Amino acid sequence: MRYCINCCIHLLPNDLHRQCFRCRGPDHNNQKCPVCRGESKIPLYSDSKQMKWLAVLEVRTEHCESWNGFFCLRKGKLCSLMFGLIIMTLVMVSYILTGAKHGLLLIPSPFHYGAFASNPSLMDNESLSDMKDHYQPSKMNISYVKDYSSIKLITDTITSKIEFITRQRPDLEELRKQEPHMFSVIPNKFLPNSKNPCWYEEYQGNTTTDPYATNSYALYSKRFRIIFDYLRKVFWNHLYHYKDKHYRLRCLPHFYIIGQPKCGTTDLYDRLRLHPEVRFSAIKEPHWWTRKRFGIIRLRDGFHDRYPVEDYLDLFDIAAHQIQSVLQSEAGREHGKTNNIIIGEASASTMWDNNAWIFFYDNSTEGEPPFLIQDFIHAFHPNAKLIIMLRDPVERLYSDYLYFASANKSVEDFHEKVVESLQLFESCVLEYSLRACVYNNTLNNAMPVRLQVGLYVVYLLDWLTVFNKDQILVLRLEDHASNMRYTMHKVFQFLDLGPLSEKQEALITKSPASNTRRPEDRSLGPMLPTTKAILRDFYRPFNTKLAQVLFDDAFLWKRT
């Protein structure tokens, strides 16, 4: 291989070196030379083939009498090498920065499970749906089995701080001061010939007045407008006219399905509403007691106008119309016939969601809510019946995660969120009481998964401070799934419902299950064994107390 010593150009076998203007002698003119003017480039050749590395290495034929040919060649190689090193460095820096953020590093960070700083974006009234972009670790990068021993210390600390203290029930006058409008609308006496708390309310409008014009459920939700369009058409026909005045029948529910989410409440609702004596609110889950009466649609969206109690009562107008038809019939008036229709409401947030209290009620010295949902329900209807459907809290949490997480769902991501939530909960119980942490809005919105919803006994004990035990029916989803006929009969008996024909019973008990896991979530499979072991440790003391309160060891969930 031969090179021109002046211009570093490989001399090809066919002697094309005459292209080199620099080697033509003293008559060479730099101004006329296309190479010297930068109009032409001569590529470096090796064995008659153009050589490429990252890019084609090109060497301009310039005036460089001070450089010898050998050093010119080394300069080109050195520039290419430096360029390649810069690219590799940038790639590595990008890998390290993004890998540390998303959990993709081959070597886990030593600070991964250590103390964490508070995240302002999560503490500022964010809801669970805002946690969707949380990191997703790789299967091969984290030893989850090794995690167990370190996380066990966290669950042991939480267990050591658990103390079930009976709350002080507020008196009626305190409740009146907090919700004066509600108490002005709902009377303290109801019609004697109805199982439901119903009463007549004078209607001030006329035939051209829209009784639902300001209803917040109709204004803020398009899917409920059809229901209210129907109610507008039949409203005037169902008024009771007496002495030139018009009265409408108002009703509150006789029973509530109060919880818990992802425990089969939708399936129970769908079956129970097939009973001929049962009517539900126009909307399955109004969430009025827990959210809408405070003006909450989603906490992350801030507060809207508060939904008045009249808007909530409107949801039971269809049932009230049917009850009134029986009460106003000739047989009903003559014999004082009791109406057998009962009204239900099935908001699965009623049992546990008291997150709004901190924004509307004065804080107590212990950081615990001074008033809970059940205080107000009991004040208006002390004879209400309550149905609770529960499931293994470990499986409930995983189902909850699969339902609410919208992206990057995996068993590894679930594990990470569980660990982070446990750390947050531990930090709270080290400083505050168990009840204060369970009802802590800031903590509940910061935890990536809703650990607190599975602390069933904490909520149940608080409901038992205002309602008698025989007013509460607690069921297990596992029993409902294995023997649906048995659980439905328990519900019918609890609500004092009339007998059913064989055809009606078959329709209620043999229809397919409602609200099952979505097909796209089934491919994820079960949670990691280590995650399940960690959650078992966390929920064990709460399940033990629950089994003691209900006198039923099935609520230990040892076999699931």
XYZ file of C-alpha atoms in Angstrom:
560
model
C 0.000 0.000 0.000
C 1.579 3.349 -1.136
C 0.751 6.903 0.079
C 1.580 10.336 -1.228
C 3.911 11.899 1.325
C 2.529 15.405 0.621
C -1.247 14.847 0.790
C -1.798 11.516 2.604
C -3.732 10.037 -0.344
C -3.513 6.338 -1.008
C -1.916 5.643 -4.393
C -4.341 3.324 -6.152
C -3.057 0.534 -8.464
C -4.300 2.377 -11.553
C -2.218 5.415 -10.569
C -5.036 7.935 -10.181
C -2.718 10.051 -8.110
C -2.675 12.610 -10.845
C -5.778 13.962 -9.098
C -3.402 15.413 -6.497
C -2.839 19.026 -7.579
C -0.269 19.521 -4.864
C 2.090 17.028 -6.538
C 2.047 18.697 -9.983
C 4.942 21.009 -9.280
C 5.596 24.710 -8.882
C 2.916 25.720 -11.411
C 0.141 24.685 -8.989
C -2.252 27.610 -8.326
C -4.003 27.564 -4.926
C -6.776 29.933 -6.108
C -7.658 27.694 -9.046
C -7.240 24.416 -7.187
C -10.716 23.005 -6.352
C -9.269 20.973 -3.492
C -7.703 24.008 -1.816
C -10.960 25.934 -2.215
C -12.897 23.109 -0.425
C -14.929 22.129 -3.515
C -13.681 18.583 -3.565
C -13.017 15.909 -1.024
C -10.920 12.827 -1.539
C -11.896 9.811 0.570
C -9.364 7.542 2.228
C -9.149 4.151 0.566
C -7.820 0.869 1.842
C -7.426 -2.065 -0.513
C -9.626 -0.411 -3.134
C -12.588 -0.135 -0.715
C -13.912 2.911 1.007
C -13.280 2.639 4.749
C -16.128 3.525 7.210
C -16.032 3.845 11.006
C -18.936 5.783 12.665
C -18.783 7.868 9.455
C -16.653 7.978 6.353
C -13.315 9.371 7.379
C -12.503 12.111 4.957
C -9.307 14.037 4.695
C -9.307 17.395 2.968
C -6.350 18.187 0.724
C -5.306 21.418 2.345
C -2.155 23.406 2.614
C -0.362 21.885 5.532
C 3.213 22.016 4.586
C 3.984 22.071 8.322
C 2.391 18.628 8.775
C 3.988 15.548 7.389
C 1.828 12.886 5.832
C 2.091 10.426 8.682
C 0.893 12.942 11.289
C -2.048 13.952 9.067
C -3.234 10.361 9.098
C -2.925 10.119 12.895
C -4.867 13.375 13.304
C -7.891 11.960 11.443
C -7.914 8.785 13.482
C -7.560 10.748 16.727
C -10.555 12.987 15.880
C -12.713 9.952 15.119
C -11.662 8.254 18.346
C -12.473 11.338 20.417
C -15.857 11.655 18.724
C -16.667 8.020 19.515
C -15.666 8.426 23.175
C -17.907 11.492 23.525
C -20.892 9.583 22.120
C -20.278 6.620 24.466
C -19.977 8.945 27.464
C -23.263 10.659 26.664
C -25.004 7.290 26.288
C -23.675 6.073 29.653
C -24.663 9.263 31.468
C -28.168 9.072 30.020
C -28.428 5.405 31.037
C -27.385 6.101 34.604
C -29.707 9.060 35.069
C -32.805 7.426 33.586
C -32.026 4.022 35.083
C -31.801 5.392 38.597
C -35.139 7.131 38.175
C -37.069 4.201 36.734
C -35.443 1.311 38.562
C -33.638 -0.051 35.498
C -30.077 -0.160 36.802
C -28.427 -3.528 36.866
C -27.142 -2.779 40.367
C -29.903 -1.703 42.800
C -29.437 1.609 44.518
C -28.398 1.262 48.178
C -30.939 4.005 49.029
C -33.848 2.265 47.358
C -35.535 1.102 50.549
C -34.065 3.630 52.888
C -35.702 6.674 54.374
C -37.455 8.734 51.739
C -38.115 12.421 51.528
C -41.658 13.662 51.415
C -43.011 14.243 47.952
C -44.842 17.566 47.745
C -46.687 16.580 44.612
C -48.198 13.610 46.420
C -48.933 15.444 49.647
C -50.923 18.193 47.972
C -54.336 16.495 47.809
C -53.409 14.123 45.017
C -55.535 11.060 44.506
C -54.561 7.563 43.634
C -55.058 8.069 39.922
C -52.201 10.583 39.922
C -49.718 7.866 40.938
C -49.884 6.053 37.598
C -46.453 7.145 36.342
C -44.657 5.511 39.253
C -41.476 3.611 38.390
C -41.550 0.008 37.225
C -38.538 -2.112 38.207
C -37.211 -4.976 36.158
C -37.690 -8.577 37.240
C -34.028 -9.430 37.046
C -32.798 -6.343 38.867
C -34.242 -6.628 42.376
C -34.073 -9.525 44.784
C -37.567 -9.457 46.272
C -36.859 -12.442 48.490
C -34.056 -10.474 50.074
C -36.491 -7.580 50.650
C -38.612 -9.580 53.060
C -36.293 -9.386 56.063
C -35.900 -5.609 55.793
C -39.589 -4.951 55.210
C -40.471 -7.291 58.087
C -38.918 -4.730 60.405
C -41.395 -2.146 59.122
C -44.442 -4.383 59.633
C -43.194 -5.348 63.106
C -42.909 -1.667 64.019
C -46.450 -1.018 62.801
C -47.767 -4.010 64.755
C -46.125 -2.757 67.941
C -47.942 0.569 67.579
C -51.431 -0.866 67.025
C -53.871 0.100 69.750
C -57.647 -0.140 69.360
C -59.131 2.711 71.392
C -62.878 3.344 71.489
C -63.778 6.725 70.053
C -65.972 9.239 71.819
C -69.321 9.617 70.113
C -70.384 13.259 69.543
C -73.756 14.366 70.867
C -76.656 15.408 68.671
C -76.312 19.131 69.292
C -72.723 19.096 68.041
C -73.896 17.441 64.847
C -76.634 20.025 64.372
C -74.096 22.831 64.579
C -72.002 21.227 61.849
C -74.838 20.560 59.373
C -77.739 22.950 60.177
C -79.239 22.824 56.666
C -79.356 19.036 56.621
C -81.194 18.969 59.940
C -83.652 21.617 58.711
C -84.635 19.468 55.706
C -84.849 15.992 57.270
C -87.436 15.708 60.064
C -87.022 13.637 63.203
C -90.308 11.732 62.663
C -91.365 9.638 59.672
C -94.492 8.003 58.274
C -95.500 5.045 60.445
C -96.707 2.754 57.649
C -93.437 2.594 55.708
C -90.268 0.633 56.456
C -88.271 3.505 55.042
C -87.754 6.888 56.704
C -90.252 8.799 54.523
C -92.118 12.070 55.016
C -94.177 14.556 53.012
C -92.596 17.861 52.027
C -94.554 20.824 50.669
C -93.711 21.648 47.056
C -93.675 25.375 46.276
C -93.389 25.154 42.481
C -95.997 24.947 39.757
C -96.506 22.859 36.643
C -93.917 24.832 34.676
C -91.234 24.615 37.346
C -88.379 22.179 36.779
C -87.843 20.446 40.148
C -84.446 19.105 39.066
C -83.055 22.243 37.417
C -80.360 22.708 40.062
C -79.657 19.072 40.896
C -75.874 18.674 40.872
C -75.993 15.016 39.840
C -77.899 16.032 36.700
C -75.681 19.032 35.996
C -72.285 17.380 36.390
C -72.919 13.931 34.942
C -74.255 13.357 31.422
C -75.091 9.694 32.057
C -77.640 10.614 34.748
C -79.534 13.148 32.640
C -81.755 10.481 31.063
C -82.944 9.484 34.523
C -83.796 13.052 35.425
C -85.525 13.615 32.082
C -87.859 10.758 32.997
C -88.431 12.121 36.504
C -89.396 15.526 35.088
C -92.097 13.954 32.925
C -93.764 12.040 35.754
C -93.057 14.416 38.630
C -96.387 16.288 38.698
C -98.390 13.059 38.506
C -96.901 11.846 41.778
C -97.559 14.893 43.917
C -100.058 14.633 46.731
C -102.625 17.435 46.609
C -104.285 18.550 49.819
C -106.144 21.833 50.544
C -104.743 23.681 47.544
C -101.204 22.666 48.458
C -98.873 20.200 46.809
C -96.726 17.697 48.658
C -94.014 15.341 47.471
C -92.951 12.190 49.254
C -89.326 12.201 50.377
C -87.429 9.109 51.525
C -84.048 8.083 52.870
C -82.706 4.531 52.456
C -83.756 1.767 54.786
C -80.412 -0.004 54.324
C -76.922 0.760 53.048
C -74.303 -1.451 51.423
C -71.374 0.455 52.896
C -68.283 -1.465 51.787
C -65.756 -2.414 50.881
C -64.495 -1.607 47.362
C -63.304 -4.591 45.289
C -65.083 -6.949 47.695
C -68.123 -7.903 45.611
C -70.476 -5.032 46.481
C -71.427 -4.550 42.826
C -72.382 -8.201 42.460
C -74.434 -8.061 45.672
C -76.159 -4.892 44.445
C -76.981 -6.408 41.036
C -78.572 -9.480 42.636
C -80.387 -7.716 45.443
C -82.102 -5.220 43.152
C -83.766 -8.151 41.371
C -85.849 -8.797 44.463
C -89.382 -7.426 43.879
C -89.440 -5.624 47.239
C -86.098 -3.832 46.858
C -85.469 -0.463 45.221
C -82.171 1.346 44.994
C -81.191 4.940 44.372
C -81.262 6.082 40.743
C -77.460 5.966 40.856
C -75.698 2.920 42.296
C -72.989 4.838 44.119
C -73.978 8.446 44.866
C -71.058 8.852 47.319
C -73.040 11.655 48.874
C -72.279 11.056 52.551
C -68.541 10.772 51.955
C -67.779 13.134 49.067
C -70.542 14.950 47.219
C -71.969 16.761 50.245
C -68.508 18.301 50.658
C -68.308 19.255 46.975
C -65.765 16.553 46.175
C -65.858 14.788 42.841
C -62.150 13.988 42.811
C -59.817 15.402 45.418
C -57.173 16.099 42.792
C -59.645 18.410 41.033
C -60.260 20.491 44.135
C -63.667 21.345 45.539
C -66.851 22.061 43.621
C -70.121 23.410 44.951
C -71.435 21.238 47.755
C -74.304 18.939 46.795
C -77.210 19.837 49.122
C -79.212 17.084 50.802
C -82.124 17.817 48.434
C -80.004 16.570 45.518
C -79.389 13.322 47.375
C -83.088 12.878 48.188
C -83.951 13.359 44.494
C -82.151 10.089 43.759
C -84.860 8.171 45.639
C -87.834 9.777 43.868
C -88.524 6.751 41.638
C -88.783 4.520 44.715
C -90.795 7.196 46.543
C -93.308 7.287 43.676
C -93.895 3.547 43.987
C -94.214 3.747 47.755
C -96.691 6.595 47.463
C -98.803 4.623 45.002
C -99.302 1.931 47.647
C -99.854 4.392 50.496
C -102.494 6.340 48.527
C -104.353 3.290 47.280
C -107.790 2.605 48.751
C -106.645 -0.590 50.447
C -103.668 1.198 51.941
C -105.729 4.064 53.337
C -108.485 1.860 54.727
C -106.404 -0.826 56.387
C -103.276 1.120 57.226
C -101.299 -1.299 55.119
C -97.560 -1.165 55.623
C -95.589 -0.747 52.440
C -93.098 -3.596 51.977
C -90.839 -1.801 49.502
C -87.466 -0.987 51.016
C -84.914 1.426 49.596
C -81.188 0.746 49.505
C -78.027 2.656 48.664
C -74.725 1.027 47.692
C -71.815 3.494 47.873
C -68.792 1.362 48.714
C -67.009 4.408 50.165
C -69.477 4.894 53.031
C -67.714 2.601 55.481
C -64.210 3.996 55.249
C -63.881 7.300 53.356
C -63.744 10.191 55.815
C -60.956 12.025 54.008
C -62.869 15.296 53.744
C -63.285 15.915 57.465
C -60.057 17.866 57.822
C -61.272 20.531 55.369
C -64.635 21.168 57.055
C -64.493 20.211 60.718
C -62.261 21.590 63.436
C -59.268 19.386 64.030
C -59.152 17.484 67.294
C -56.069 17.618 69.502
C -55.143 14.017 68.653
C -55.418 14.550 64.894
C -58.536 12.372 64.746
C -61.803 13.402 63.033
C -64.343 14.709 65.547
C -67.263 13.584 63.343
C -67.622 10.544 61.092
C -70.149 9.582 58.405
C -71.960 7.149 60.684
C -72.656 9.881 63.243
C -74.888 11.728 60.775
C -76.576 8.626 59.309
C -77.451 7.469 62.824
C -78.739 10.934 63.769
C -81.331 10.822 60.957
C -82.076 7.100 60.889
C -80.989 5.232 64.035
C -82.739 2.044 62.838
C -80.879 1.828 59.535
C -79.483 -1.548 58.484
C -75.940 -1.889 57.166
C -74.434 -4.576 54.938
C -70.664 -5.022 54.628
C -68.974 -7.330 52.130
C -65.314 -8.115 52.839
C -62.595 -10.259 51.308
C -59.031 -11.222 52.120
C -57.406 -7.767 52.439
C -54.254 -8.993 50.693
C -56.164 -10.027 47.584
C -58.400 -6.962 47.834
C -55.379 -4.671 47.621
C -54.017 -6.410 44.520
C -57.441 -6.252 42.845
C -57.658 -2.574 43.774
C -54.244 -1.936 42.203
C -55.172 -3.721 38.966
C -58.416 -1.760 38.712
C -57.042 1.733 39.334
C -53.543 1.549 37.829
C -53.692 2.515 34.155
C -50.104 2.019 32.968
C -46.979 -0.005 33.706
C -48.922 -2.569 35.705
C -46.815 -5.520 36.847
C -46.303 -7.646 39.932
C -42.959 -5.910 40.440
C -44.514 -2.469 40.290
C -47.180 -3.579 42.771
C -44.427 -4.776 45.114
C -42.674 -1.426 44.939
C -45.874 0.464 45.690
C -46.670 -1.779 48.644
C -43.230 -1.174 50.147
C -43.507 2.583 49.701
C -46.990 2.633 51.241
C -45.819 0.610 54.240
C -42.988 3.049 54.820
C -45.418 5.963 54.766
C -47.823 4.224 57.129
C -44.992 3.371 59.519
C -43.899 7.009 59.601
C -47.422 8.023 60.572
C -48.024 5.506 63.376
C -44.699 6.452 64.946
C -46.143 9.909 65.622
C -49.943 9.581 65.661
C -52.672 7.203 66.780
C -53.916 4.397 64.553
C -57.240 6.142 63.939
C -55.524 9.409 63.073
C -53.442 7.629 60.424
C -56.361 5.651 58.986
C -58.407 8.838 58.493
C -55.435 10.988 57.466
C -56.234 12.562 54.098
C -52.640 13.532 53.338
C -51.298 10.060 54.093
C -54.068 8.267 52.198
C -53.485 10.333 49.073
C -49.718 9.896 49.293
C -49.744 6.094 49.485
C -49.472 4.585 45.977
C -51.832 1.745 47.014
C -54.780 1.968 49.406
C -53.493 -0.086 52.308
C -55.898 1.583 54.737
C -59.045 0.269 53.023
C -58.162 -3.266 54.176
C -58.036 -2.298 57.860
C -61.628 -3.460 58.214
C -61.776 -3.761 61.978
C -60.770 -0.121 62.548
C -63.791 1.060 60.580
C -66.146 -1.589 61.964
C -65.351 -0.670 65.560
C -66.111 2.973 64.812
C -69.473 2.027 63.261
C -70.236 -0.071 66.336
C -69.902 3.015 68.517
C -73.190 4.332 67.052
C -75.025 1.279 65.655
C -75.914 -1.967 67.401
C -74.243 -5.147 66.260
C -77.534 -6.689 65.122
C -77.968 -3.795 62.661
C -74.806 -4.779 60.767
C -74.444 -7.832 58.535
C -70.850 -8.703 57.643
C -70.289 -11.117 54.734
C -67.215 -12.594 53.073
C -66.760 -12.526 49.322
C -65.169 -15.980 49.492
C -68.388 -17.411 50.973
C -70.525 -15.498 48.489
C -68.539 -16.915 45.567
C -68.658 -20.507 46.815
C -72.301 -20.565 47.991
C -74.210 -17.641 46.565
C -77.605 -19.002 47.483
C -76.644 -19.197 51.158
C -75.319 -15.623 51.341
C -78.299 -14.179 49.489
C -80.678 -15.923 51.881
C -78.777 -14.358 54.787
C -79.264 -10.949 53.207
C -82.989 -11.545 52.576
C -83.464 -12.648 56.160
C -81.470 -9.700 57.501
C -83.647 -7.254 55.561
C -86.908 -9.061 56.423
C -87.781 -9.539 52.786
C -90.687 -11.684 51.668
C -90.334 -15.164 50.128
C -89.472 -15.683 46.493
C -90.729 -18.087 43.884
C -88.318 -20.668 42.540
C -88.059 -18.761 39.285
C -87.259 -15.466 41.069
C -84.681 -17.124 43.290
C -83.005 -18.823 40.335
C -82.798 -15.501 38.516
C -81.089 -13.876 41.515
C -78.651 -16.644 42.413
C -77.693 -18.092 39.018
C -76.886 -14.982 37.003
C -73.179 -14.475 36.113
C -70.906 -12.657 38.557
C -70.614 -8.890 38.130
C -67.499 -6.713 37.922
C -64.922 -9.488 37.473
C -61.261 -8.901 36.627
C -60.680 -7.370 33.219
C -59.190 -9.704 30.578
C -56.099 -7.546 30.106
C -55.296 -7.853 33.826
C -55.553 -11.622 33.995
C -52.289 -12.086 32.110
C -50.338 -10.486 34.990
C -50.979 -13.494 37.196
C -50.815 -13.479 41.009
C -48.667 -11.130 43.057
C -45.112 -12.092 44.025
C -44.889 -14.562 46.957
C -42.717 -12.082 48.854
C -45.294 -9.319 48.408
C -48.022 -11.615 49.696
C -45.916 -12.570 52.732
C -45.279 -8.902 53.537
C -48.989 -8.031 53.291
C -49.961 -11.059 55.366
C -47.711 -9.777 58.140
C -49.167 -6.292 57.893
C -52.843 -7.301 57.970
C -52.545 -10.201 60.447
C -53.131 -8.239 63.693
C -56.112 -6.431 62.155
C -57.648 -9.686 60.906
C -57.140 -11.245 64.328
C -59.036 -8.428 66.000
C -61.784 -8.611 63.353
C -62.263 -12.336 63.965
C -62.538 -11.639 67.699
C -65.138 -8.899 67.224
C -67.262 -11.070 64.893
C -66.599 -14.346 66.745
C -65.684 -15.976 63.442
C -62.213 -17.316 62.631
C -63.078 -17.302 58.924
C -62.115 -13.621 58.971
C -58.515 -14.623 59.689
C -58.276 -15.654 56.007
C -55.760 -18.370 56.773
C -56.750 -20.599 53.865
C -56.647 -18.032 51.101
